[in-house]
Amino acid sequence: MAGLTAHTLTCVKRDRVLFADLSFTLPAGSLTYLRGPNGAGKTSLLRLLTGLSLPDQGEILFNDAPIAECLPQFHASLTYIGHKPGLNSALSAIENLQYWCAQHSIGFSLDTAYKVLTILGLVGLEDIPIRMLSAGQQRRVALARLWLKSADVWILDEPFTALDVNGIKLLETHMRSHVEQGGTVITTSHQALSEVAGPVTLLDLEYRI
Amino acid sequence: MKALWSGIFKRDLALAFRQRSELAQPLMFLLMVVTLFPLGVGPGPATLQKIGPGVIWIAAILSSLLAMDRMFRDDFWDGSMEQYLLSGQSVWAISAVKVLVHWLVSFVPLLILSPLLALFLNLTVQMYTALMLTLLLGTPLLSLVGAIAVGLTVGLQRGGVLLALLLIPVFIPLLIFATSAVDAAALQLPYRAHLAIIGAMLLAAMAAAPMAIAYALKVSQN
């Protein structure tokens, strides 16, 4: 089963130890809610888990193999949505998603894309440059990737930012159905997840001085 | 391969055509710099012919620096770069495609404009042929080497001037060989050796630059 294991991770930023000897497992079929105050290293930890940056010590295992050794397979079964939406502001929602799918070698059909954007409540906004959309709508376009790519592991950094109540509920429902199908989700958020999201494992980071 | 073609190449071309003004401005800058020279140093045909190749090359280098950071700047700040790195495509191949598109949209228009510049500066046909050949071999080199520096400075808030300071010294050898090729052409001497050296620099850059760009981009994420 797909799962992600962190083994004695240490991350140092500007001579400050964010966390040290951190070990945990994100088993398949689980939703992990990463908590911690500002500056505790939540984003740094998530970026380590994606392989975008490298830990100062320790390693991350995907299906019991270090991610450095199976990077293409790992990235093929990963969707990461970071702080930055990863959308070009001059391109429309459809174009952004189409090029993203092509980069990730996912089959793309306009029908599917329109369907996903309809679920996300973006009907009529598909062809407008992203910069004309509101922050919440931009976030919804970024989140459309979770519907388009069938990845096992989702790493989400503050996915609820700028979303309205309906948007939050929609995403929580989607996370729950993903977990029920055996997917792995790790997310950060400033508001507690509601019961819509299903059973949650908590992972706390402390602010270290 | 298909991922690079329809995910990166087509995307960058579409973006370039959507942001036409950003591409036209460096070209206008080039045109204006070149027209300043006859006004500044006097319109004597012999003088212009003497300084012409150097003026065109220096203007091309300076104007290319203006738009160089377009290559990765937006992708870095809007997070597209993170998505590239997680796409499963090799980063060096993505970099190579982005450099190719950059060359197509910023230097091919310059090549098309170059007969006009040659006319402004009273270059002979032999000189113009040599200039065209040096531009054809030299401008991809500008894109390739420039991309390494853009990759290194992309995470900085104001990397523009630093980029110029890093790159101008690196372009000196290219400038020397390119202008001396045109000088040789003016004297009806063979200039194949100059072209061969520029070609060799280009081949070396083609082999090494994509790896260096990929490394710089990965480091910029840390």
mmCIF file of N, CA and C in Angstrom, chain A residues 47 53 65 80 84 86 97 100 102 116 119 121 133-134 137 149 163 187 197 204:
data_model
loop_
_atom_site.group_PDB
_atom_site.id
_atom_site.type_symbol
_atom_site.label_atom_id
_atom_site.label_comp_id
_atom_site.label_asym_id
_atom_site.label_seq_id
_atom_site.Cartn_x
_atom_site.Cartn_y
_atom_site.Cartn_z
ATOM 1 N N ARG A 47 7.368 20.699 2.081
ATOM 2 C CA ARG A 47 8.259 20.748 0.918
ATOM 3 C C ARG A 47 9.299 19.624 0.969
ATOM 4 N N SER A 53 12.696 20.202 -1.523
ATOM 5 C CA SER A 53 13.931 20.557 -0.827
ATOM 6 C C SER A 53 14.397 19.322 -0.057
ATOM 7 N N ALA A 65 10.896 2.849 -0.054
ATOM 8 C CA ALA A 65 12.105 3.204 -0.804
ATOM 9 C C ALA A 65 12.356 4.701 -0.607
ATOM 10 N N TYR A 80 0.845 18.045 -5.272
ATOM 11 C CA TYR A 80 1.224 19.028 -4.261
ATOM 12 C C TYR A 80 0.582 20.352 -4.633
ATOM 13 N N LYS A 84 1.806 29.027 -3.187
ATOM 14 C CA LYS A 84 1.652 29.684 -4.480
ATOM 15 C C LYS A 84 0.788 28.778 -5.337
ATOM 16 N N GLY A 86 0.559 28.235 -8.501
ATOM 17 C CA GLY A 86 1.105 27.565 -9.687
ATOM 18 C C GLY A 86 0.287 27.827 -10.932
ATOM 19 N N LEU A 97 -4.819 24.576 -16.677
ATOM 20 C CA LEU A 97 -5.005 23.173 -16.334
ATOM 21 C C LEU A 97 -4.556 22.269 -17.477
ATOM 22 N N TRP A 100 -0.830 22.133 -17.476
ATOM 23 C CA TRP A 100 -0.385 21.396 -16.294
ATOM 24 C C TRP A 100 -0.550 19.895 -16.519
ATOM 25 N N ALA A 102 -0.605 18.360 -19.366
ATOM 26 C CA ALA A 102 0.381 17.913 -20.354
ATOM 27 C C ALA A 102 1.737 17.712 -19.690
ATOM 28 N N VAL A 116 -15.029 19.369 -14.103
ATOM 29 C CA VAL A 116 -14.363 19.680 -12.832
ATOM 30 C C VAL A 116 -14.594 21.139 -12.445
ATOM 31 N N ILE A 119 -18.009 21.496 -11.031
ATOM 32 C CA ILE A 119 -18.070 21.051 -9.627
ATOM 33 C C ILE A 119 -17.558 22.163 -8.718
ATOM 34 N N GLY A 121 -17.657 25.260 -9.178
ATOM 35 C CA GLY A 121 -18.427 26.503 -9.242
ATOM 36 C C GLY A 121 -17.757 27.590 -10.059
ATOM 37 N N LEU A 133 -9.694 36.804 -11.880
ATOM 38 C CA LEU A 133 -10.510 36.064 -10.922
ATOM 39 C C LEU A 133 -10.188 36.512 -9.495
ATOM 40 N N SER A 134 -11.128 36.279 -8.597
ATOM 41 C CA SER A 134 -10.883 36.625 -7.192
ATOM 42 C C SER A 134 -9.938 35.594 -6.573
ATOM 43 N N GLN A 137 -11.517 32.237 -6.176
ATOM 44 C CA GLN A 137 -11.700 31.522 -7.451
ATOM 45 C C GLN A 137 -10.373 30.985 -7.959
ATOM 46 N N LYS A 149 -5.969 14.822 -11.520
ATOM 47 C CA LYS A 149 -4.906 13.824 -11.466
ATOM 48 C C LYS A 149 -5.268 12.780 -10.424
ATOM 49 N N LEU A 163 -10.883 30.346 0.558
ATOM 50 C CA LEU A 163 -12.093 29.623 0.132
ATOM 51 C C LEU A 163 -13.280 30.039 1.000
ATOM 52 N N THR A 187 -2.343 17.772 5.235
ATOM 53 C CA THR A 187 -2.742 19.147 4.976
ATOM 54 C C THR A 187 -2.439 20.024 6.180
ATOM 55 N N ALA A 197 -14.669 16.162 6.932
ATOM 56 C CA ALA A 197 -13.421 15.614 6.412
ATOM 57 C C ALA A 197 -13.166 14.184 6.858
ATOM 58 N N ASP A 204 1.525 17.469 15.365
ATOM 59 C CA ASP A 204 1.781 18.813 15.887
ATOM 60 C C ASP A 204 3.258 19.162 15.776
#
